[in-house]
PDB file of C-alpha atoms in Angstrom:
ATOM      1  CA  MET A   1     -60.172   7.652  -4.579  1.00  0.00           C
ATOM      2  CA  SER A   2     -60.645   6.673  -8.041  1.00  0.00           C
ATOM      3  CA  SER A   3     -58.812   8.803 -10.871  1.00  0.00           C
ATOM      4  CA  VAL A   4     -60.942  10.911 -11.840  1.00  0.00           C
ATOM      5  CA  VAL A   5     -59.732  15.146 -11.600  1.00  0.00           C
ATOM      6  CA  GLY A   6     -61.742  18.204 -12.689  1.00  0.00           C
ATOM      7  CA  ARG A   7     -61.427  21.597 -11.825  1.00  0.00           C
ATOM      8  CA  LEU A   8     -63.214  24.800 -10.118  1.00  0.00           C
ATOM      9  CA  ALA A   9     -60.881  27.287 -12.803  1.00  0.00           C
ATOM     10  CA  PRO A  10     -62.162  31.331 -11.638  1.00  0.00           C
ATOM     11  CA  SER A  11     -60.439  34.099 -12.635  1.00  0.00           C
ATOM     12  CA  PRO A  12     -60.490  36.667 -10.787  1.00  0.00           C
ATOM     13  CA  THR A  13     -62.039  39.820 -12.931  1.00  0.00           C
ATOM     14  CA  GLY A  14     -64.784  40.602 -11.391  1.00  0.00           C
ATOM     15  CA  LEU A  15     -67.653  39.453  -9.528  1.00  0.00           C
ATOM     16  CA  LEU A  16     -68.922  35.292  -9.564  1.00  0.00           C
ATOM     17  CA  HIS A  17     -72.227  35.808 -10.597  1.00  0.00           C
ATOM     18  CA  LEU A  18     -75.702  32.565 -10.078  1.00  0.00           C
ATOM     19  CA  GLY A  19     -73.952  31.364 -13.212  1.00  0.00           C
ATOM     20  CA  HIS A  20     -71.194  31.030 -11.759  1.00  0.00           C
ATOM     21  CA  ALA A  21     -72.176  28.942  -8.874  1.00  0.00           C
ATOM     22  CA  ARG A  22     -74.906  26.706 -10.709  1.00  0.00           C
ATOM     23  CA  THR A  23     -71.574  25.901 -13.334  1.00  0.00           C
ATOM     24  CA  PHE A  24     -69.249  25.434 -10.537  1.00  0.00           C
ATOM     25  CA  LEU A  25     -71.829  22.937  -8.021  1.00  0.00           C
ATOM     26  CA  LEU A  26     -72.117  21.165 -11.535  1.00  0.00           C
ATOM     27  CA  ALA A  27     -68.495  20.670 -11.506  1.00  0.00           C
ATOM     28  CA  TRP A  28     -67.768  20.132  -8.111  1.00  0.00           C
ATOM     29  CA  TRP A  29     -70.758  17.617  -7.955  1.00  0.00           C
ATOM     30  CA  SER A  30     -70.176  15.638 -11.228  1.00  0.00           C
ATOM     31  CA  VAL A  31     -66.128  14.835 -10.261  1.00  0.00           C
ATOM     32  CA  ARG A  32     -66.869  14.021  -6.164  1.00  0.00           C
ATOM     33  CA  ALA A  33     -70.310  12.042  -6.945  1.00  0.00           C
ATOM     34  CA  ARG A  34     -67.039   9.651  -8.450  1.00  0.00           C
ATOM     35  CA  GLY A  35     -65.307   9.891  -5.513  1.00  0.00           C
ATOM     36  CA  GLY A  36     -63.235  11.972  -7.410  1.00  0.00           C
ATOM     37  CA  ARG A  37     -60.623  14.727  -6.702  1.00  0.00           C
ATOM     38  CA  ILE A  38     -61.085  18.592  -7.667  1.00  0.00           C
ATOM     39  CA  VAL A  39     -58.487  20.940  -8.466  1.00  0.00           C
ATOM     40  CA  LEU A  40     -58.789  25.446  -8.229  1.00  0.00           C
ATOM     41  CA  ARG A  41     -56.584  27.428 -10.007  1.00  0.00           C
ATOM     42  CA  ILE A  42     -56.936  31.077 -10.404  1.00  0.00           C
ATOM     43  CA  GLU A  43     -56.843  32.242 -14.000  1.00  0.00           C
ATOM     44  CA  ASP A  44     -54.831  35.371 -13.454  1.00  0.00           C
ATOM     45  CA  LEU A  45     -53.424  36.283 -16.257  1.00  0.00           C
ATOM     46  CA  ASP A  46     -55.912  38.102 -17.538  1.00  0.00           C
ATOM     47  CA  ALA A  47     -54.129  41.378 -17.419  1.00  0.00           C
ATOM     48  CA  PRO A  48     -54.368  44.348 -16.487  1.00  0.00           C
ATOM     49  CA  ARG A  49     -58.470  42.726 -15.625  1.00  0.00           C
ATOM     50  CA  ALA A  50     -57.287  40.203 -13.142  1.00  0.00           C
ATOM     51  CA  LEU A  51     -57.856  41.781  -9.567  1.00  0.00           C
ATOM     52  CA  PRO A  52     -55.738  40.514  -7.122  1.00  0.00           C
ATOM     53  CA  GLU A  53     -58.139  41.501  -4.181  1.00  0.00           C
ATOM     54  CA  MET A  54     -61.175  39.325  -6.617  1.00  0.00           C
ATOM     55  CA  VAL A  55     -58.610  35.520  -5.509  1.00  0.00           C
ATOM     56  CA  ASP A  56     -59.391  35.770  -2.380  1.00  0.00           C
ATOM     57  CA  ALA A  57     -63.451  37.247  -3.069  1.00  0.00           C
ATOM     58  CA  CYS A  58     -63.754  34.195  -5.399  1.00  0.00           C
ATOM     59  CA  GLN A  59     -61.874  31.209  -2.470  1.00  0.00           C
ATOM     60  CA  ARG A  60     -64.701  32.678  -0.435  1.00  0.00           C
ATOM     61  CA  ASP A  61     -67.177  33.112  -2.527  1.00  0.00           C
ATOM     62  CA  LEU A  62     -66.327  29.590  -3.216  1.00  0.00           C
ATOM     63  CA  GLU A  63     -66.011  28.585   0.264  1.00  0.00           C
ATOM     64  CA  TRP A  64     -69.621  30.090   1.188  1.00  0.00           C
ATOM     65  CA  LEU A  65     -71.632  27.659  -1.366  1.00  0.00           C
ATOM     66  CA  GLY A  66     -69.642  24.229   0.838  1.00  0.00           C
ATOM     67  CA  LEU A  67     -67.252  23.235  -2.054  1.00  0.00           C
ATOM     68  CA  ASP A  68     -63.843  22.288  -1.379  1.00  0.00           C
ATOM     69  CA  TRP A  69     -61.159  21.040  -3.261  1.00  0.00           C
ATOM     70  CA  ASP A  70     -58.070  19.042  -3.181  1.00  0.00           C
ATOM     71  CA  GLY A  71     -54.009  20.889  -1.858  1.00  0.00           C
ATOM     72  CA  ALA A  72     -53.825  24.635  -1.967  1.00  0.00           C
ATOM     73  CA  PRO A  73     -55.488  26.792  -4.742  1.00  0.00           C
ATOM     74  CA  GLU A  74     -52.512  27.441  -7.439  1.00  0.00           C
ATOM     75  CA  LEU A  75     -52.051  30.685  -8.599  1.00  0.00           C
ATOM     76  CA  GLN A  76     -51.333  30.357 -13.325  1.00  0.00           C
ATOM     77  CA  SER A  77     -48.999  34.237 -13.241  1.00  0.00           C
ATOM     78  CA  LEU A  78     -47.338  31.426 -11.184  1.00  0.00           C
ATOM     79  CA  HIS A  79     -45.932  29.058 -14.095  1.00  0.00           C
ATOM     80  CA  MET A  80     -44.673  30.706 -16.009  1.00  0.00           C
ATOM     81  CA  ASP A  81     -42.499  28.739 -16.863  1.00  0.00           C
ATOM     82  CA  HIS A  82     -44.741  26.067 -17.969  1.00  0.00           C
ATOM     83  CA  PHE A  83     -46.418  28.389 -20.491  1.00  0.00           C
ATOM     84  CA  ALA A  84     -43.344  29.553 -22.117  1.00  0.00           C
ATOM     85  CA  THR A  85     -41.587  26.539 -23.088  1.00  0.00           C
ATOM     86  CA  ALA A  86     -45.177  25.609 -24.199  1.00  0.00           C
ATOM     87  CA  LEU A  87     -44.950  28.474 -26.553  1.00  0.00           C
ATOM     88  CA  GLN A  88     -40.941  27.880 -27.103  1.00  0.00           C
ATOM     89  CA  SER A  89     -41.550  23.629 -27.973  1.00  0.00           C
ATOM     90  CA  LEU A  90     -44.877  25.378 -31.281  1.00  0.00           C
ATOM     91  CA  LEU A  91     -42.513  28.156 -32.464  1.00  0.00           C
ATOM     92  CA  ASP A  92     -39.636  25.022 -32.604  1.00  0.00           C
ATOM     93  CA  ASP A  93     -42.299  22.862 -34.735  1.00  0.00           C
ATOM     94  CA  GLU A  94     -42.942  25.834 -36.756  1.00  0.00           C
ATOM     95  CA  MET A  95     -46.380  25.223 -35.329  1.00  0.00           C
ATOM     96  CA  ALA A  96     -46.391  29.222 -34.042  1.00  0.00           C
ATOM     97  CA  TYR A  97     -45.556  31.979 -35.830  1.00  0.00           C
ATOM     98  CA  ALA A  98     -45.168  35.579 -34.552  1.00  0.00           C
ATOM     99  CA  CYS A  99     -47.972  38.504 -35.585  1.00  0.00           C
ATOM    100  CA  THR A 100     -47.672  42.063 -35.876  1.00  0.00           C
ATOM    101  CA  CYS A 101     -51.249  42.932 -37.279  1.00  0.00           C
ATOM    102  CA  THR A 102     -52.536  44.986 -34.688  1.00  0.00           C
ATOM    103  CA  ARG A 103     -57.210  44.227 -33.952  1.00  0.00           C
ATOM    104  CA  GLY A 104     -58.320  46.733 -36.009  1.00  0.00           C
ATOM    105  CA  ASP A 105     -55.952  46.352 -38.932  1.00  0.00           C
ATOM    106  CA  VAL A 106     -57.125  43.008 -38.346  1.00  0.00           C
ATOM    107  CA  ARG A 107     -60.984  43.810 -38.591  1.00  0.00           C
ATOM    108  CA  ARG A 108     -60.474  45.840 -42.252  1.00  0.00           C
ATOM    109  CA  ALA A 109     -59.129  43.158 -43.742  1.00  0.00           C
ATOM    110  CA  GLN A 110     -62.756  41.146 -44.090  1.00  0.00           C
ATOM    111  CA  SER A 111     -64.179  40.998 -47.140  1.00  0.00           C
ATOM    112  CA  ALA A 112     -67.065  41.663 -44.942  1.00  0.00           C
ATOM    113  CA  PRO A 113     -69.017  42.816 -41.888  1.00  0.00           C
ATOM    114  CA  GLN A 114     -68.710  40.632 -39.286  1.00  0.00           C
ATOM    115  CA  GLN A 115     -72.111  40.283 -37.238  1.00  0.00           C
ATOM    116  CA  GLY A 116     -73.097  40.977 -33.714  1.00  0.00           C
ATOM    117  CA  ASP A 117     -70.266  39.659 -30.667  1.00  0.00           C
ATOM    118  CA  ARG A 118     -69.051  36.335 -34.243  1.00  0.00           C
ATOM    119  CA  GLU A 119     -64.970  36.103 -33.703  1.00  0.00           C
ATOM    120  CA  VAL A 120     -63.161  38.406 -35.969  1.00  0.00           C
ATOM    121  CA  ARG A 121     -61.433  35.429 -38.342  1.00  0.00           C
ATOM    122  CA  TYR A 122     -57.312  36.066 -38.754  1.00  0.00           C
ATOM    123  CA  PRO A 123     -56.939  36.015 -42.408  1.00  0.00           C
ATOM    124  CA  GLY A 124     -53.152  34.935 -42.108  1.00  0.00           C
ATOM    125  CA  THR A 125     -51.536  37.912 -42.588  1.00  0.00           C
ATOM    126  CA  CYS A 126     -47.861  37.701 -41.824  1.00  0.00           C
ATOM    127  CA  ARG A 127     -48.021  33.025 -41.862  1.00  0.00           C
ATOM    128  CA  GLY A 128     -44.588  33.276 -44.360  1.00  0.00           C
ATOM    129  CA  ARG A 129     -44.029  36.988 -43.397  1.00  0.00           C
ATOM    130  CA  TYR A 130     -40.949  36.679 -40.557  1.00  0.00           C
ATOM    131  CA  ARG A 131     -38.577  34.754 -39.946  1.00  0.00           C
ATOM    132  CA  THR A 132     -38.099  33.912 -36.048  1.00  0.00           C
ATOM    133  CA  PRO A 133     -40.413  36.635 -33.171  1.00  0.00           C
ATOM    134  CA  ALA A 134     -37.032  38.727 -33.251  1.00  0.00           C
ATOM    135  CA  HIS A 135     -36.509  39.391 -36.166  1.00  0.00           C
ATOM    136  CA  ALA A 136     -40.125  40.469 -36.027  1.00  0.00           C
ATOM    137  CA  GLU A 137     -40.021  42.782 -33.999  1.00  0.00           C
ATOM    138  CA  ALA A 138     -37.074  44.430 -35.710  1.00  0.00           C
ATOM    139  CA  GLU A 139     -38.567  44.940 -38.665  1.00  0.00           C
ATOM    140  CA  SER A 140     -42.092  46.722 -37.617  1.00  0.00           C
ATOM    141  CA  GLY A 141     -39.962  48.043 -34.489  1.00  0.00           C
ATOM    142  CA  ARG A 142     -43.073  47.059 -31.911  1.00  0.00           C
ATOM    143  CA  GLY A 143     -43.801  43.512 -30.254  1.00  0.00           C
ATOM    144  CA  PRO A 144     -45.106  40.452 -32.224  1.00  0.00           C
ATOM    145  CA  ALA A 145     -48.144  38.563 -31.282  1.00  0.00           C
ATOM    146  CA  LEU A 146     -47.490  34.611 -31.036  1.00  0.00           C
ATOM    147  CA  ARG A 147     -50.133  32.897 -33.192  1.00  0.00           C
ATOM    148  CA  PHE A 148     -51.563  29.051 -33.845  1.00  0.00           C
ATOM    149  CA  ARG A 149     -50.500  27.663 -36.239  1.00  0.00           C
ATOM    150  CA  VAL A 150     -54.452  25.795 -36.880  1.00  0.00           C
ATOM    151  CA  VAL A 151     -54.093  22.518 -39.067  1.00  0.00           C
ATOM    152  CA  ASP A 152     -57.171  22.642 -41.954  1.00  0.00           C
ATOM    153  CA  GLY A 153     -59.888  20.414 -41.168  1.00  0.00           C
ATOM    154  CA  VAL A 154     -62.609  20.129 -39.130  1.00  0.00           C
ATOM    155  CA  GLU A 155     -62.979  19.417 -35.634  1.00  0.00           C
ATOM    156  CA  VAL A 156     -65.050  16.172 -33.538  1.00  0.00           C
ATOM    157  CA  ILE A 157     -65.554  17.123 -30.351  1.00  0.00           C
ATOM    158  CA  HIS A 158     -67.262  13.903 -28.389  1.00  0.00           C
ATOM    159  CA  ASP A 159     -69.004  15.468 -25.127  1.00  0.00           C
ATOM    160  CA  ALA A 160     -70.325  13.179 -22.982  1.00  0.00           C
ATOM    161  CA  PHE A 161     -73.292  16.890 -22.224  1.00  0.00           C
ATOM    162  CA  ALA A 162     -73.200  18.580 -25.319  1.00  0.00           C
ATOM    163  CA  GLY A 163     -73.339  15.037 -28.267  1.00  0.00           C
ATOM    164  CA  THR A 164     -71.096  15.283 -31.092  1.00  0.00           C
ATOM    165  CA  ALA A 165     -70.337  19.465 -32.103  1.00  0.00           C
ATOM    166  CA  THR A 166     -68.278  19.891 -34.920  1.00  0.00           C
ATOM    167  CA  PHE A 167     -66.054  22.650 -36.121  1.00  0.00           C
ATOM    168  CA  ASP A 168     -63.380  24.699 -38.533  1.00  0.00           C
ATOM    169  CA  VAL A 169     -61.212  26.349 -36.662  1.00  0.00           C
ATOM    170  CA  GLN A 170     -58.724  27.586 -40.514  1.00  0.00           C
ATOM    171  CA  ALA A 171     -62.805  28.818 -42.507  1.00  0.00           C
ATOM    172  CA  GLU A 172     -64.446  30.285 -38.332  1.00  0.00           C
ATOM    173  CA  VAL A 173     -61.673  32.139 -37.257  1.00  0.00           C
ATOM    174  CA  GLY A 174     -58.333  31.491 -38.384  1.00  0.00           C
ATOM    175  CA  ASP A 175     -54.522  31.059 -37.027  1.00  0.00           C
ATOM    176  CA  PHE A 176     -55.377  32.340 -32.893  1.00  0.00           C
ATOM    177  CA  VAL A 177     -53.267  34.483 -30.348  1.00  0.00           C
ATOM    178  CA  VAL A 178     -51.512  31.772 -28.228  1.00  0.00           C
ATOM    179  CA  ALA A 179     -49.327  34.729 -26.609  1.00  0.00           C
ATOM    180  CA  ARG A 180     -49.554  38.071 -26.897  1.00  0.00           C
ATOM    181  CA  ARG A 181     -47.039  41.250 -27.624  1.00  0.00           C
ATOM    182  CA  ASN A 182     -46.190  41.607 -23.689  1.00  0.00           C
ATOM    183  CA  ARG A 183     -45.927  36.985 -24.073  1.00  0.00           C
ATOM    184  CA  LEU A 184     -48.232  36.620 -21.169  1.00  0.00           C
ATOM    185  CA  PRO A 185     -49.901  33.391 -22.562  1.00  0.00           C
ATOM    186  CA  ALA A 186     -53.684  34.255 -24.387  1.00  0.00           C
ATOM    187  CA  TYR A 187     -55.884  31.997 -22.158  1.00  0.00           C
ATOM    188  CA  GLN A 188     -56.199  29.102 -25.303  1.00  0.00           C
ATOM    189  CA  LEU A 189     -53.280  27.432 -24.861  1.00  0.00           C
ATOM    190  CA  ALA A 190     -53.166  28.573 -20.302  1.00  0.00           C
ATOM    191  CA  VAL A 191     -55.618  25.909 -19.323  1.00  0.00           C
ATOM    192  CA  VAL A 192     -54.411  23.787 -22.513  1.00  0.00           C
ATOM    193  CA  VAL A 193     -50.602  23.264 -20.081  1.00  0.00           C
ATOM    194  CA  ASP A 194     -52.004  23.315 -17.124  1.00  0.00           C
ATOM    195  CA  ASP A 195     -55.084  21.195 -17.786  1.00  0.00           C
ATOM    196  CA  ALA A 196     -51.882  19.006 -19.237  1.00  0.00           C
ATOM    197  CA  ARG A 197     -50.123  19.452 -15.399  1.00  0.00           C
ATOM    198  CA  GLN A 198     -52.465  19.511 -13.058  1.00  0.00           C
ATOM    199  CA  GLY A 199     -53.756  16.138 -14.342  1.00  0.00           C
ATOM    200  CA  VAL A 200     -57.239  17.642 -15.223  1.00  0.00           C
ATOM    201  CA  THR A 201     -59.450  14.764 -16.950  1.00  0.00           C
ATOM    202  CA  GLU A 202     -62.980  15.683 -16.441  1.00  0.00           C
ATOM    203  CA  VAL A 203     -63.408  19.533 -18.028  1.00  0.00           C
ATOM    204  CA  LEU A 204     -67.286  20.573 -17.431  1.00  0.00           C
ATOM    205  CA  ARG A 205     -67.817  24.123 -17.986  1.00  0.00           C
ATOM    206  CA  GLY A 206     -70.199  26.492 -19.661  1.00  0.00           C
ATOM    207  CA  ASP A 207     -71.592  25.988 -23.035  1.00  0.00           C
ATOM    208  CA  ASP A 208     -70.128  28.629 -24.114  1.00  0.00           C
ATOM    209  CA  LEU A 209     -66.724  27.447 -24.282  1.00  0.00           C
ATOM    210  CA  LEU A 210     -67.326  24.838 -26.506  1.00  0.00           C
ATOM    211  CA  PRO A 211     -66.527  26.275 -29.960  1.00  0.00           C
ATOM    212  CA  SER A 212     -63.065  27.172 -27.269  1.00  0.00           C
ATOM    213  CA  THR A 213     -62.660  23.155 -27.307  1.00  0.00           C
ATOM    214  CA  ALA A 214     -62.094  22.899 -31.125  1.00  0.00           C
ATOM    215  CA  ARG A 215     -59.262  25.734 -30.700  1.00  0.00           C
ATOM    216  CA  GLN A 216     -58.020  23.699 -27.779  1.00  0.00           C
ATOM    217  CA  LEU A 217     -57.798  20.737 -29.134  1.00  0.00           C
ATOM    218  CA  GLN A 218     -55.696  21.632 -31.834  1.00  0.00           C
ATOM    219  CA  LEU A 219     -52.463  22.900 -28.995  1.00  0.00           C
ATOM    220  CA  GLN A 220     -53.234  20.013 -27.298  1.00  0.00           C
ATOM    221  CA  ARG A 221     -52.604  17.641 -30.324  1.00  0.00           C
ATOM    222  CA  ALA A 222     -49.107  20.044 -31.803  1.00  0.00           C
ATOM    223  CA  LEU A 223     -48.194  19.732 -27.515  1.00  0.00           C
ATOM    224  CA  LYS A 224     -48.365  16.593 -27.877  1.00  0.00           C
ATOM    225  CA  LEU A 225     -50.556  16.307 -24.392  1.00  0.00           C
ATOM    226  CA  PRO A 226     -53.728  14.684 -23.012  1.00  0.00           C
ATOM    227  CA  ARG A 227     -56.940  15.297 -23.594  1.00  0.00           C
ATOM    228  CA  PRO A 228     -59.185  15.534 -20.555  1.00  0.00           C
ATOM    229  CA  SER A 229     -62.805  13.957 -21.168  1.00  0.00           C
ATOM    230  CA  TRP A 230     -65.488  17.471 -22.375  1.00  0.00           C
ATOM    231  CA  VAL A 231     -68.892  18.784 -20.183  1.00  0.00           C
ATOM    232  CA  HIS A 232     -70.320  21.600 -22.200  1.00  0.00           C
ATOM    233  CA  VAL A 233     -73.797  22.965 -19.902  1.00  0.00           C
ATOM    234  CA  PRO A 234     -76.321  25.201 -20.493  1.00  0.00           C
ATOM    235  CA  LEU A 235     -75.866  28.762 -19.357  1.00  0.00           C
ATOM    236  CA  VAL A 236     -77.842  30.149 -16.503  1.00  0.00           C
ATOM    237  CA  LEU A 237     -79.490  33.334 -18.620  1.00  0.00           C
ATOM    238  CA  ASP A 238     -81.302  37.037 -17.274  1.00  0.00           C
ATOM    239  CA  GLU A 239     -85.183  37.148 -17.857  1.00  0.00           C
ATOM    240  CA  ALA A 240     -84.268  38.403 -21.232  1.00  0.00           C
ATOM    241  CA  GLY A 241     -82.062  35.870 -22.256  1.00  0.00           C
ATOM    242  CA  ARG A 242     -78.898  37.534 -22.192  1.00  0.00           C
ATOM    243  CA  ARG A 243     -76.247  35.892 -20.985  1.00  0.00           C
ATOM    244  CA  LEU A 244     -75.250  36.833 -16.687  1.00  0.00           C
ATOM    245  CA  ALA A 245     -71.963  39.252 -16.254  1.00  0.00           C
ATOM    246  CA  LYS A 246     -70.112  40.080 -13.957  1.00  0.00           C
ATOM    247  CA  ARG A 247     -70.685  43.671 -14.745  1.00  0.00           C
ATOM    248  CA  ALA A 248     -74.126  42.590 -13.694  1.00  0.00           C
ATOM    249  CA  ASP A 249     -73.796  43.255  -9.259  1.00  0.00           C
ATOM    250  CA  ASP A 250     -77.007  43.198  -8.232  1.00  0.00           C
ATOM    251  CA  LEU A 251     -76.492  38.875  -9.745  1.00  0.00           C
ATOM    252  CA  SER A 252     -73.485  39.128  -7.860  1.00  0.00           C
ATOM    253  CA  LEU A 253     -72.151  35.354  -5.209  1.00  0.00           C
ATOM    254  CA  ALA A 254     -70.566  38.442  -2.934  1.00  0.00           C
ATOM    255  CA  GLU A 255     -74.070  40.785  -2.659  1.00  0.00           C
ATOM    256  CA  LEU A 256     -75.307  37.834  -1.632  1.00  0.00           C
ATOM    257  CA  ARG A 257     -72.866  36.411   0.670  1.00  0.00           C
ATOM    258  CA  THR A 258     -72.314  39.519   2.498  1.00  0.00           C
ATOM    259  CA  GLY A 259     -76.022  40.257   3.203  1.00  0.00           C
ATOM    260  CA  GLY A 260     -77.166  38.196   4.912  1.00  0.00           C
ATOM    261  CA  ALA A 261     -78.332  35.283   1.859  1.00  0.00           C
ATOM    262  CA  ASP A 262     -77.868  31.398   2.565  1.00  0.00           C
ATOM    263  CA  PRO A 263     -75.873  29.972   0.288  1.00  0.00           C
ATOM    264  CA  ARG A 264     -77.422  25.924   0.609  1.00  0.00           C
ATOM    265  CA  ALA A 265     -80.886  28.370  -1.049  1.00  0.00           C
ATOM    266  CA  ILE A 266     -78.683  28.901  -3.352  1.00  0.00           C
ATOM    267  CA  VAL A 267     -77.832  25.034  -3.383  1.00  0.00           C
ATOM    268  CA  ALA A 268     -80.932  24.002  -3.735  1.00  0.00           C
ATOM    269  CA  TRP A 269     -81.513  26.415  -6.891  1.00  0.00           C
ATOM    270  CA  ALA A 270     -78.723  24.959  -9.060  1.00  0.00           C
ATOM    271  CA  ALA A 271     -78.952  21.455  -8.141  1.00  0.00           C
ATOM    272  CA  ARG A 272     -83.339  22.320  -9.358  1.00  0.00           C
ATOM    273  CA  THR A 273     -82.596  23.677 -12.201  1.00  0.00           C
ATOM    274  CA  SER A 274     -80.405  20.646 -12.850  1.00  0.00           C
ATOM    275  CA  GLY A 275     -82.660  17.752 -12.465  1.00  0.00           C
ATOM    276  CA  ILE A 276     -82.554  16.885  -8.800  1.00  0.00           C
ATOM    277  CA  GLU A 277     -85.033  17.421  -6.788  1.00  0.00           C
ATOM    278  CA  VAL A 278     -83.779  18.586  -3.571  1.00  0.00           C
ATOM    279  CA  PRO A 279     -85.456  20.916  -0.554  1.00  0.00           C
ATOM    280  CA  ASP A 280     -86.022  24.368  -0.538  1.00  0.00           C
ATOM    281  CA  ARG A 281     -82.266  24.117   1.421  1.00  0.00           C
ATOM    282  CA  ALA A 282     -79.734  21.516   0.727  1.00  0.00           C
ATOM    283  CA  THR A 283     -75.214  21.633   1.474  1.00  0.00           C
ATOM    284  CA  ALA A 284     -73.008  21.096  -0.981  1.00  0.00           C
ATOM    285  CA  ALA A 285     -72.500  17.958   0.328  1.00  0.00           C
ATOM    286  CA  ALA A 286     -75.825  15.766   0.884  1.00  0.00           C
ATOM    287  CA  VAL A 287     -76.929  16.779  -2.640  1.00  0.00           C
ATOM    288  CA  THR A 288     -73.351  14.418  -4.557  1.00  0.00           C
ATOM    289  CA  ARG A 289     -75.078  11.841  -3.662  1.00  0.00           C
ATOM    290  CA  HIS A 290     -77.636  12.699  -6.506  1.00  0.00           C
ATOM    291  CA  PHE A 291     -76.227  13.517  -9.402  1.00  0.00           C
ATOM    292  CA  ASP A 292     -76.932  12.478 -12.248  1.00  0.00           C
ATOM    293  CA  LEU A 293     -75.496  14.460 -15.291  1.00  0.00           C
ATOM    294  CA  ALA A 294     -77.642  12.555 -17.418  1.00  0.00           C
ATOM    295  CA  HIS A 295     -80.847  14.252 -15.728  1.00  0.00           C
ATOM    296  CA  LEU A 296     -79.042  17.775 -16.655  1.00  0.00           C
ATOM    297  CA  PRO A 297     -82.038  20.039 -18.608  1.00  0.00           C
ATOM    298  CA  SER A 298     -80.697  20.948 -22.036  1.00  0.00           C
ATOM    299  CA  THR A 299     -82.161  24.171 -22.297  1.00  0.00           C
ATOM    300  CA  PRO A 300     -80.473  27.851 -20.728  1.00  0.00           C
ATOM    301  CA  VAL A 301     -81.403  28.565 -17.338  1.00  0.00           C
ATOM    302  CA  ARG A 302     -84.018  32.109 -16.686  1.00  0.00           C
ATOM    303  CA  LEU A 303     -83.292  33.734 -14.192  1.00  0.00           C
ATOM    304  CA  ASP A 304     -86.575  35.552 -12.815  1.00  0.00           C
ATOM    305  CA  PRO A 305     -86.620  39.067 -10.672  1.00  0.00           C
ATOM    306  CA  ALA A 306     -88.629  36.794  -8.537  1.00  0.00           C
ATOM    307  CA  THR A 307     -86.177  34.115  -8.305  1.00  0.00           C
ATOM    308  CA  VAL A 308     -83.207  36.624  -8.443  1.00  0.00           C
ATOM    309  CA  ALA A 309     -84.892  37.949  -4.890  1.00  0.00           C
ATOM    310  CA  ALA A 310     -85.686  34.490  -3.537  1.00  0.00           C
ATOM    311  CA  LEU A 311     -82.818  34.162  -3.717  1.00  0.00           C
ATOM    312  CA  ARG A 312     -81.976  37.213  -2.064  1.00  0.00           C
ATOM    313  CA  ASN A 313     -84.146  37.398   0.913  1.00  0.00           C
ATOM    314  CA  ALA A 314     -83.802  33.434   1.601  1.00  0.00           C
ATOM    315  CA  ARG A 315     -82.464  33.104   5.479  1.00  0.00           C
ATOM    316  CA  GLU A 316     -80.169  31.010   7.192  1.00  0.00           C
TER     317      GLU A 316
END
């Protein structure tokens, strides 16, 4: 077996959809084609949106597609001690600080209105304001969040598919949250710590997460953690060009599965939209030997109603 370790990391905040299916298949093919290992990590820290019943649903959907993994599935919520250690390390090194700003405070501090879905930049209001988190809580009367002290400068990301990308984290988002007020670790910190803990060497995910990579790179550097190779692939969009959402139940894998759809048709669709020529029905394992990242189109996949209907009506 090779030294490549990839991961499937669904979040149980809703039903998985066809976009998830394609990305998870690509991640699985990329690693299995080189004889590598796959770990399954359930990212269940997004309380209260993380639903216990969705944990089983995620695993059923992945197994239905023909995906497997090495070792038992892991819940992020069972490894809080690792996140606490990382947070304390950042505090000790003065790379994190307590913040009592509300979201409203941050929005009101902006010099110009934000456009669309663009993330609101944190202006650094609490940088140097409190000596410790305990001091922040005593002075404000509420538990503080913890923010990472972003290092100035441009981060250069070398992506195995997307190529070279640059991000100025301080200019674009500012100091970002690494722990919420309840001390639950935020996404950026949790994935960095868990990828290192699980020995993940390759992260293949949707290109909507490419901007997050610069933040994760800074955290890896601050915590002296290894850096995986990154592969950010185009998303699946609906007919109108919108990103698929978990609330779109008509596109969920659970509905397709319980409705009797043939998972091999979904695997074949994912393969064909990824530059792999396969029959109308294919298993995930059979596609593995044909996988080549170089054949993956660089544009998003458009999911039209006719394709959805064909996948829904495909029968074994």
